[in-house]
Amino acid sequence: MHIHRDWTGLPAEARGATVAMGNFDGVHMGHRAVIDAARRAVDAPLGIITFEPHPRQFFAPDAPSFRLMNSEARANRLARLGTERLYELPFGAVLAGLTPEAFAQEVLVDGLGVRHVTVGQDFCFGKKRSGNVNILRDLGERHGFGVTAVPLVGDGGQEYSSTAIRKALSEGRPRDAERMLGHWHRIEGEIVHGEKRGRELGWPTANMRLDDLHLPRLGVYAVLVDVLTGPERLSCKGVASLGVRPMFGRNAPNLEVHLFDYSGDLYGQHLSVALVDFLRDEEKFGSLEDLVRQIDADADQARRLLSGV
């Protein structure tokens, strides 16, 4: 997959795709329907148009973190779906100020040379979200690209949505989130140096930041782990603590992951951690010995729950 982070100056081979357009936060089953429709629309390379940062972050920078995925995790998921070209457009004052007509002309036609655009039926675009699907269709007829609007899809009468997925994760229901996503909810990023307390306790962990992400319910999880970079690219099972480490007075949430049956050095590498089962809430123990006994129990429970995954 080729990633392009602007709509200007693209080589000829980067133009002419059939594209799905949207924010694709979580890349859930509703998003999959839009992407699959784009794939079927015309015989052309499959592209995705999305925006970074998320427009909501641009317009409300001080609002609580809401994203299900950072840009790295989103790109990795889209690549797995067969995306050939990811147009991750920089969202700022310039894009926010384009009228629907200017967006179609400057971005879709002059910049990307799209052959077809597929969106969800509730898609809005352009300055003050003044463009909708009907306007996009009119612009497509004027400029020579096709447009498909995909109805919202769901399960059991409920539409798949990032909002519903956030709710499931906030309540500690990762398997319900997986049903709506079509894949495990994953936290991806670089392993950073921690305080090495886990190693001292006999449970070494890989530490990851949770910057700008929606926080699932804080606590301990059974997880699946993929090492994405470095010489040891492997998949394994593990147990993870997502939270503020109340035993040690820390307040900034992070993710501490223990990989079962692995003892290598992964500092600086990138992990993809899938939340599979919520085990328990965070707890402050009376002693380090009590904490270690609970970690042993957590690991045993995680191994049992992951045995069939």
GROMACS .gro file of C-alpha atoms in nm:
model
  309
    1MET     CA    1   0.000   0.000   0.000
    2HIS     CA    2   0.129   0.345  -0.095
    3ILE     CA    3   0.051   0.631   0.144
    4HIS     CA    4   0.015   0.984   0.007
    5ARG     CA    5  -0.015   1.271   0.253
    6ASP     CA    6  -0.116   1.551   0.017
    7TRP     CA    7  -0.339   1.596  -0.283
    8THR     CA    8  -0.097   1.805  -0.487
    9GLY     CA    9   0.202   1.704  -0.693
   10LEU     CA   10   0.112   1.335  -0.716
   11PRO     CA   11   0.274   1.125  -0.990
   12ALA     CA   12   0.051   0.992  -1.266
   13GLU     CA   13   0.057   0.641  -1.121
   14ALA     CA   14  -0.096   0.767  -0.794
   15ARG     CA   15  -0.402   0.910  -0.969
   16GLY     CA   16  -0.713   0.749  -1.117
   17ALA     CA   17  -0.830   0.531  -0.827
   18THR     CA   18  -1.176   0.425  -0.719
   19VAL     CA   19  -1.190   0.566  -0.367
   20ALA     CA   20  -1.384   0.523  -0.046
   21MET     CA   21  -1.395   0.851   0.144
   22GLY     CA   22  -1.446   0.912   0.515
   23ASN     CA   23  -1.270   0.922   0.851
   24PHE     CA   24  -1.282   0.542   0.900
   25ASP     CA   25  -1.214   0.560   1.273
   26GLY     CA   26  -1.205   0.197   1.386
   27VAL     CA   27  -1.257   0.066   1.029
   28HIS     CA   28  -1.573  -0.108   1.151
   29MET     CA   29  -1.823  -0.320   0.956
   30GLY     CA   30  -2.006  -0.013   0.827
   31HIS     CA   31  -1.679   0.121   0.691
   32ARG     CA   32  -1.608  -0.217   0.536
   33ALA     CA   33  -1.934  -0.192   0.339
   34VAL     CA   34  -1.823   0.143   0.195
   35ILE     CA   35  -1.477   0.008   0.108
   36ASP     CA   36  -1.619  -0.305  -0.054
   37ALA     CA   37  -1.858  -0.094  -0.263
   38ALA     CA   38  -1.567   0.119  -0.381
   39ARG     CA   39  -1.378  -0.197  -0.476
   40ARG     CA   40  -1.670  -0.311  -0.691
   41ALA     CA   41  -1.754   0.026  -0.848
   42VAL     CA   42  -1.509   0.035  -1.138
   43ASP     CA   43  -1.200  -0.150  -1.256
   44ALA     CA   44  -0.936   0.071  -1.098
   45PRO     CA   45  -0.690   0.061  -0.807
   46LEU     CA   46  -0.862   0.077  -0.468
   47GLY     CA   47  -0.791   0.395  -0.277
   48ILE     CA   48  -0.901   0.542   0.055
   49ILE     CA   49  -0.937   0.915   0.120
   50THR     CA   50  -0.918   0.998   0.487
   51PHE     CA   51  -0.798   1.289   0.699
   52GLU     CA   52  -0.528   1.344   0.960
   53PRO     CA   53  -0.584   1.472   1.216
   54HIS     CA   54  -0.948   1.375   1.243
   55PRO     CA   55  -1.154   1.689   1.162
   56ARG     CA   56  -1.312   1.672   1.505
   57GLN     CA   57  -0.967   1.712   1.660
   58PHE     CA   58  -0.908   2.020   1.446
   59PHE     CA   59  -1.237   2.188   1.534
   60ALA     CA   60  -1.239   2.088   1.903
   61PRO     CA   61  -0.877   2.036   2.009
   62ASP     CA   62  -0.958   2.049   2.381
   63ALA     CA   63  -1.240   1.793   2.369
   64PRO     CA   64  -1.187   1.455   2.539
   65SER     CA   65  -0.996   1.198   2.333
   66PHE     CA   66  -1.233   0.992   2.121
   67ARG     CA   67  -1.034   0.813   1.851
   68LEU     CA   68  -1.049   0.436   1.834
   69MET     CA   69  -0.735   0.422   1.623
   70ASN     CA   70  -0.427   0.630   1.566
   71SER     CA   71  -0.318   0.683   1.208
   72GLU     CA   72  -0.073   0.391   1.224
   73ALA     CA   73  -0.338   0.142   1.332
   74ARG     CA   74  -0.585   0.270   1.074
   75ALA     CA   75  -0.329   0.239   0.794
   76ASN     CA   76  -0.238  -0.114   0.901
   77ARG     CA   77  -0.604  -0.219   0.904
   78LEU     CA   78  -0.675  -0.061   0.565
   79ALA     CA   79  -0.372  -0.236   0.418
   80ARG     CA   80  -0.509  -0.570   0.540
   81LEU     CA   81  -0.830  -0.496   0.348
   82GLY     CA   82  -0.644  -0.469   0.019
   83THR     CA   83  -0.614  -0.091  -0.007
   84GLU     CA   84  -0.360   0.000  -0.272
   85ARG     CA   85  -0.345   0.377  -0.217
   86LEU     CA   86  -0.411   0.559   0.107
   87TYR     CA   87  -0.464   0.933   0.065
   88GLU     CA   88  -0.420   1.060   0.422
   89LEU     CA   89  -0.496   1.426   0.359
   90PRO     CA   90  -0.372   1.689   0.608
   91PHE     CA   91  -0.679   1.841   0.769
   92GLY     CA   92  -0.634   2.202   0.867
   93ALA     CA   93  -0.752   2.551   0.780
   94VAL     CA   94  -0.705   2.496   0.406
   95LEU     CA   95  -0.922   2.186   0.375
   96ALA     CA   96  -1.172   2.315   0.632
   97GLY     CA   97  -1.220   2.628   0.425
   98LEU     CA   98  -1.290   2.462   0.090
   99THR     CA   99  -1.648   2.474  -0.035
  100PRO     CA  100  -1.789   2.146  -0.165
  101GLU     CA  101  -1.733   2.271  -0.520
  102ALA     CA  102  -1.372   2.368  -0.447
  103PHE     CA  103  -1.306   2.036  -0.271
  104ALA     CA  104  -1.435   1.842  -0.572
  105GLN     CA  105  -1.234   2.049  -0.820
  106GLU     CA  106  -0.907   2.093  -0.632
  107VAL     CA  107  -0.882   1.768  -0.438
  108LEU     CA  108  -1.083   1.501  -0.617
  109VAL     CA  109  -1.030   1.610  -0.977
  110ASP     CA  110  -0.714   1.821  -1.008
  111GLY     CA  111  -0.530   1.651  -0.722
  112LEU     CA  112  -0.628   1.285  -0.716
  113GLY     CA  113  -0.797   1.241  -1.052
  114VAL     CA  114  -1.049   0.999  -0.900
  115ARG     CA  115  -1.259   0.778  -1.123
  116HIS     CA  116  -1.525   0.696  -0.866
  117VAL     CA  117  -1.609   0.804  -0.509
  118THR     CA  118  -1.796   0.590  -0.257
  119VAL     CA  119  -1.924   0.727   0.074
  120GLY     CA  120  -2.173   0.643   0.345
  121GLN     CA  121  -2.518   0.788   0.286
  122ASP     CA  122  -2.475   1.032   0.579
  123PHE     CA  123  -2.141   1.169   0.453
  124CYS     CA  124  -2.092   1.546   0.469
  125PHE     CA  125  -1.799   1.746   0.336
  126GLY     CA  126  -1.683   2.097   0.255
  127LYS     CA  127  -1.689   2.419   0.452
  128LYS     CA  128  -1.928   2.398   0.749
  129ARG     CA  129  -2.025   2.046   0.634
  130SER     CA  130  -2.237   2.207   0.365
  131GLY     CA  131  -2.192   1.925   0.112
  132ASN     CA  132  -2.393   1.603   0.122
  133VAL     CA  133  -2.439   1.298  -0.097
  134ASN     CA  134  -2.674   1.470  -0.341
  135ILE     CA  135  -2.432   1.757  -0.390
  136LEU     CA  136  -2.146   1.509  -0.437
  137ARG     CA  137  -2.346   1.330  -0.707
  138ASP     CA  138  -2.410   1.658  -0.890
  139LEU     CA  139  -2.041   1.744  -0.870
  140GLY     CA  140  -1.950   1.399  -0.998
  141GLU     CA  141  -2.172   1.443  -1.302
  142ARG     CA  142  -2.016   1.783  -1.367
  143HIS     CA  143  -1.656   1.663  -1.333
  144GLY     CA  144  -1.681   1.312  -1.474
  145PHE     CA  145  -1.645   1.084  -1.173
  146GLY     CA  146  -1.902   0.837  -1.045
  147VAL     CA  147  -2.055   0.846  -0.698
  148THR     CA  148  -2.200   0.565  -0.486
  149ALA     CA  149  -2.374   0.623  -0.152
  150VAL     CA  150  -2.385   0.315   0.072
  151PRO     CA  151  -2.676   0.275   0.317
  152LEU     CA  152  -2.583   0.245   0.682
  153VAL     CA  153  -2.551  -0.117   0.790
  154GLY     CA  154  -2.594  -0.282   1.126
  155ASP     CA  155  -2.687  -0.588   1.323
  156GLY     CA  156  -3.004  -0.663   1.514
  157GLY     CA  157  -3.157  -0.329   1.426
  158GLN     CA  158  -2.856  -0.129   1.552
  159GLU     CA  159  -2.632   0.057   1.309
  160TYR     CA  160  -2.261  -0.010   1.328
  161SER     CA  161  -2.103   0.308   1.458
  162SER     CA  162  -1.787   0.430   1.625
  163THR     CA  163  -2.006   0.565   1.907
  164ALA     CA  164  -2.149   0.220   1.986
  165ILE     CA  165  -1.802   0.067   1.974
  166ARG     CA  166  -1.666   0.327   2.215
  167LYS     CA  167  -1.951   0.248   2.454
  168ALA     CA  168  -1.875  -0.124   2.443
  169LEU     CA  169  -1.508  -0.062   2.512
  170SER     CA  170  -1.583   0.184   2.793
  171GLU     CA  171  -1.796  -0.083   2.958
  172GLY     CA  172  -1.529  -0.351   2.927
  173ARG     CA  173  -1.701  -0.548   2.649
  174PRO     CA  174  -1.425  -0.601   2.390
  175ARG     CA  175  -1.598  -0.900   2.231
  176ASP     CA  176  -1.906  -0.687   2.160
  177ALA     CA  177  -1.677  -0.426   2.009
  178GLU     CA  178  -1.517  -0.700   1.795
  179ARG     CA  179  -1.858  -0.799   1.659
  180MET     CA  180  -1.920  -0.443   1.538
  181LEU     CA  181  -1.565  -0.387   1.418
  182GLY     CA  182  -1.524  -0.717   1.239
  183HIS     CA  183  -1.182  -0.746   1.404
  184TRP     CA  184  -1.034  -0.714   1.751
  185HIS     CA  185  -0.994  -0.363   1.886
  186ARG     CA  186  -0.621  -0.298   1.871
  187ILE     CA  187  -0.389  -0.043   2.026
  188GLU     CA  188  -0.079   0.006   1.814
  189GLY     CA  189   0.239   0.203   1.858
  190GLU     CA  190   0.598   0.211   1.971
  191ILE     CA  191   0.725   0.043   2.285
  192VAL     CA  192   0.870   0.304   2.520
  193HIS     CA  193   1.086   0.275   2.828
  194GLY     CA  194   0.898   0.241   3.154
  195GLU     CA  195   1.020   0.215   3.510
  196LYS     CA  196   1.101  -0.158   3.477
  197ARG     CA  197   0.897  -0.248   3.785
  198GLY     CA  198   0.738  -0.538   3.600
  199ARG     CA  199   1.078  -0.693   3.537
  200GLU     CA  200   1.167  -0.650   3.905
  201LEU     CA  201   0.845  -0.831   3.998
  202GLY     CA  202   0.913  -1.116   3.758
  203TRP     CA  203   0.661  -0.996   3.498
  204PRO     CA  204   0.846  -0.785   3.236
  205THR     CA  205   0.616  -0.564   3.031
  206ALA     CA  206   0.624  -0.365   2.710
  207ASN     CA  207   0.492  -0.013   2.771
  208MET     CA  208   0.284   0.184   2.519
  209ARG     CA  209   0.137   0.532   2.531
  210LEU     CA  210  -0.233   0.596   2.480
  211ASP     CA  211  -0.208   0.956   2.357
  212ASP     CA  212  -0.524   1.095   2.192
  213LEU     CA  213  -0.708   0.763   2.204
  214HIS     CA  214  -1.045   0.678   2.354
  215LEU     CA  215  -0.972   0.487   2.673
  216PRO     CA  216  -1.140   0.149   2.711
  217ARG     CA  217  -1.241   0.049   3.063
  218LEU     CA  218  -0.932   0.064   3.279
  219GLY     CA  219  -0.818  -0.271   3.407
  220VAL     CA  220  -0.654  -0.599   3.310
  221TYR     CA  221  -0.714  -0.775   2.977
  222ALA     CA  222  -0.632  -1.097   2.799
  223VAL     CA  223  -0.464  -0.987   2.476
  224LEU     CA  224  -0.326  -1.102   2.144
  225VAL     CA  225   0.000  -0.935   2.044
  226ASP     CA  226   0.169  -0.886   1.707
  227VAL     CA  227   0.524  -0.749   1.686
  228LEU     CA  228   0.510  -0.535   1.374
  229THR     CA  229   0.873  -0.424   1.334
  230GLY     CA  230   1.224  -0.542   1.407
  231PRO     CA  231   1.396  -0.877   1.352
  232GLU     CA  232   1.144  -1.074   1.559
  233ARG     CA  233   0.807  -1.025   1.391
  234LEU     CA  234   0.588  -1.265   1.579
  235SER     CA  235   0.239  -1.320   1.715
  236CYS     CA  236   0.174  -1.434   2.069
  237LYS     CA  237  -0.068  -1.417   2.359
  238GLY     CA  238  -0.042  -1.217   2.675
  239VAL     CA  239  -0.196  -1.021   2.958
  240ALA     CA  240  -0.207  -0.643   2.978
  241SER     CA  241  -0.283  -0.371   3.227
  242LEU     CA  242  -0.449  -0.062   3.085
  243GLY     CA  243  -0.458   0.216   3.338
  244VAL     CA  244  -0.291   0.455   3.579
  245ARG     CA  245  -0.097   0.207   3.801
  246PRO     CA  246  -0.261   0.290   4.135
  247MET     CA  247  -0.003   0.085   4.330
  248PHE     CA  248   0.265   0.332   4.228
  249GLY     CA  249   0.077   0.663   4.231
  250ARG     CA  250   0.088   0.721   3.854
  251ASN     CA  251  -0.185   0.920   3.683
  252ALA     CA  252  -0.115   0.915   3.308
  253PRO     CA  253  -0.284   0.608   3.153
  254ASN     CA  254  -0.068   0.369   2.958
  255LEU     CA  255  -0.072   0.009   2.839
  256GLU     CA  256   0.165  -0.245   2.996
  257VAL     CA  257   0.177  -0.575   2.809
  258HIS     CA  258   0.334  -0.902   2.921
  259LEU     CA  259   0.397  -1.143   2.633
  260PHE     CA  260   0.364  -1.507   2.732
  261ASP     CA  261   0.669  -1.724   2.672
  262TYR     CA  262   0.884  -1.440   2.537
  263SER     CA  263   1.194  -1.284   2.691
  264GLY     CA  264   1.352  -1.071   2.416
  265ASP     CA  265   1.417  -0.697   2.401
  266LEU     CA  266   1.149  -0.508   2.208
  267TYR     CA  267   1.228  -0.147   2.300
  268GLY     CA  268   1.170   0.085   2.006
  269GLN     CA  269   0.968  -0.172   1.810
  270HIS     CA  270   0.599  -0.134   1.729
  271LEU     CA  271   0.331  -0.359   1.874
  272SER     CA  272  -0.030  -0.426   1.784
  273VAL     CA  273  -0.223  -0.528   2.096
  274ALA     CA  274  -0.574  -0.674   2.058
  275LEU     CA  275  -0.805  -0.653   2.360
  276VAL     CA  276  -0.989  -0.986   2.380
  277ASP     CA  277  -1.135  -1.025   2.731
  278PHE     CA  278  -1.169  -0.790   3.027
  279LEU     CA  279  -1.048  -0.966   3.342
  280ARG     CA  280  -1.084  -0.718   3.627
  281ASP     CA  281  -1.069  -0.353   3.726
  282GLU     CA  282  -0.752  -0.184   3.844
  283GLU     CA  283  -0.685  -0.231   4.212
  284LYS     CA  284  -0.445  -0.100   4.473
  285PHE     CA  285  -0.306  -0.391   4.673
  286GLY     CA  286  -0.182  -0.395   5.030
  287SER     CA  287   0.162  -0.524   4.935
  288LEU     CA  288   0.379  -0.612   4.636
  289GLU     CA  289   0.338  -0.979   4.729
  290ASP     CA  290  -0.040  -0.946   4.695
  291LEU     CA  291   0.007  -0.773   4.361
  292VAL     CA  292   0.232  -1.051   4.228
  293ARG     CA  293  -0.014  -1.320   4.340
  294GLN     CA  294  -0.292  -1.139   4.153
  295ILE     CA  295  -0.077  -1.101   3.841
  296ASP     CA  296  -0.010  -1.477   3.852
  297ALA     CA  297  -0.386  -1.538   3.871
  298ASP     CA  298  -0.453  -1.290   3.590
  299ALA     CA  299  -0.202  -1.465   3.364
  300ASP     CA  300  -0.355  -1.807   3.433
  301GLN     CA  301  -0.703  -1.676   3.356
  302ALA     CA  302  -0.581  -1.505   3.037
  303ARG     CA  303  -0.417  -1.825   2.915
  304ARG     CA  304  -0.743  -2.016   2.968
  305LEU     CA  305  -0.956  -1.756   2.790
  306LEU     CA  306  -0.715  -1.729   2.496
  307SER     CA  307  -0.676  -2.106   2.451
  308GLY     CA  308  -0.955  -2.111   2.194
  309VAL     CA  309  -0.867  -1.785   2.012
   0.00000   0.00000   0.00000
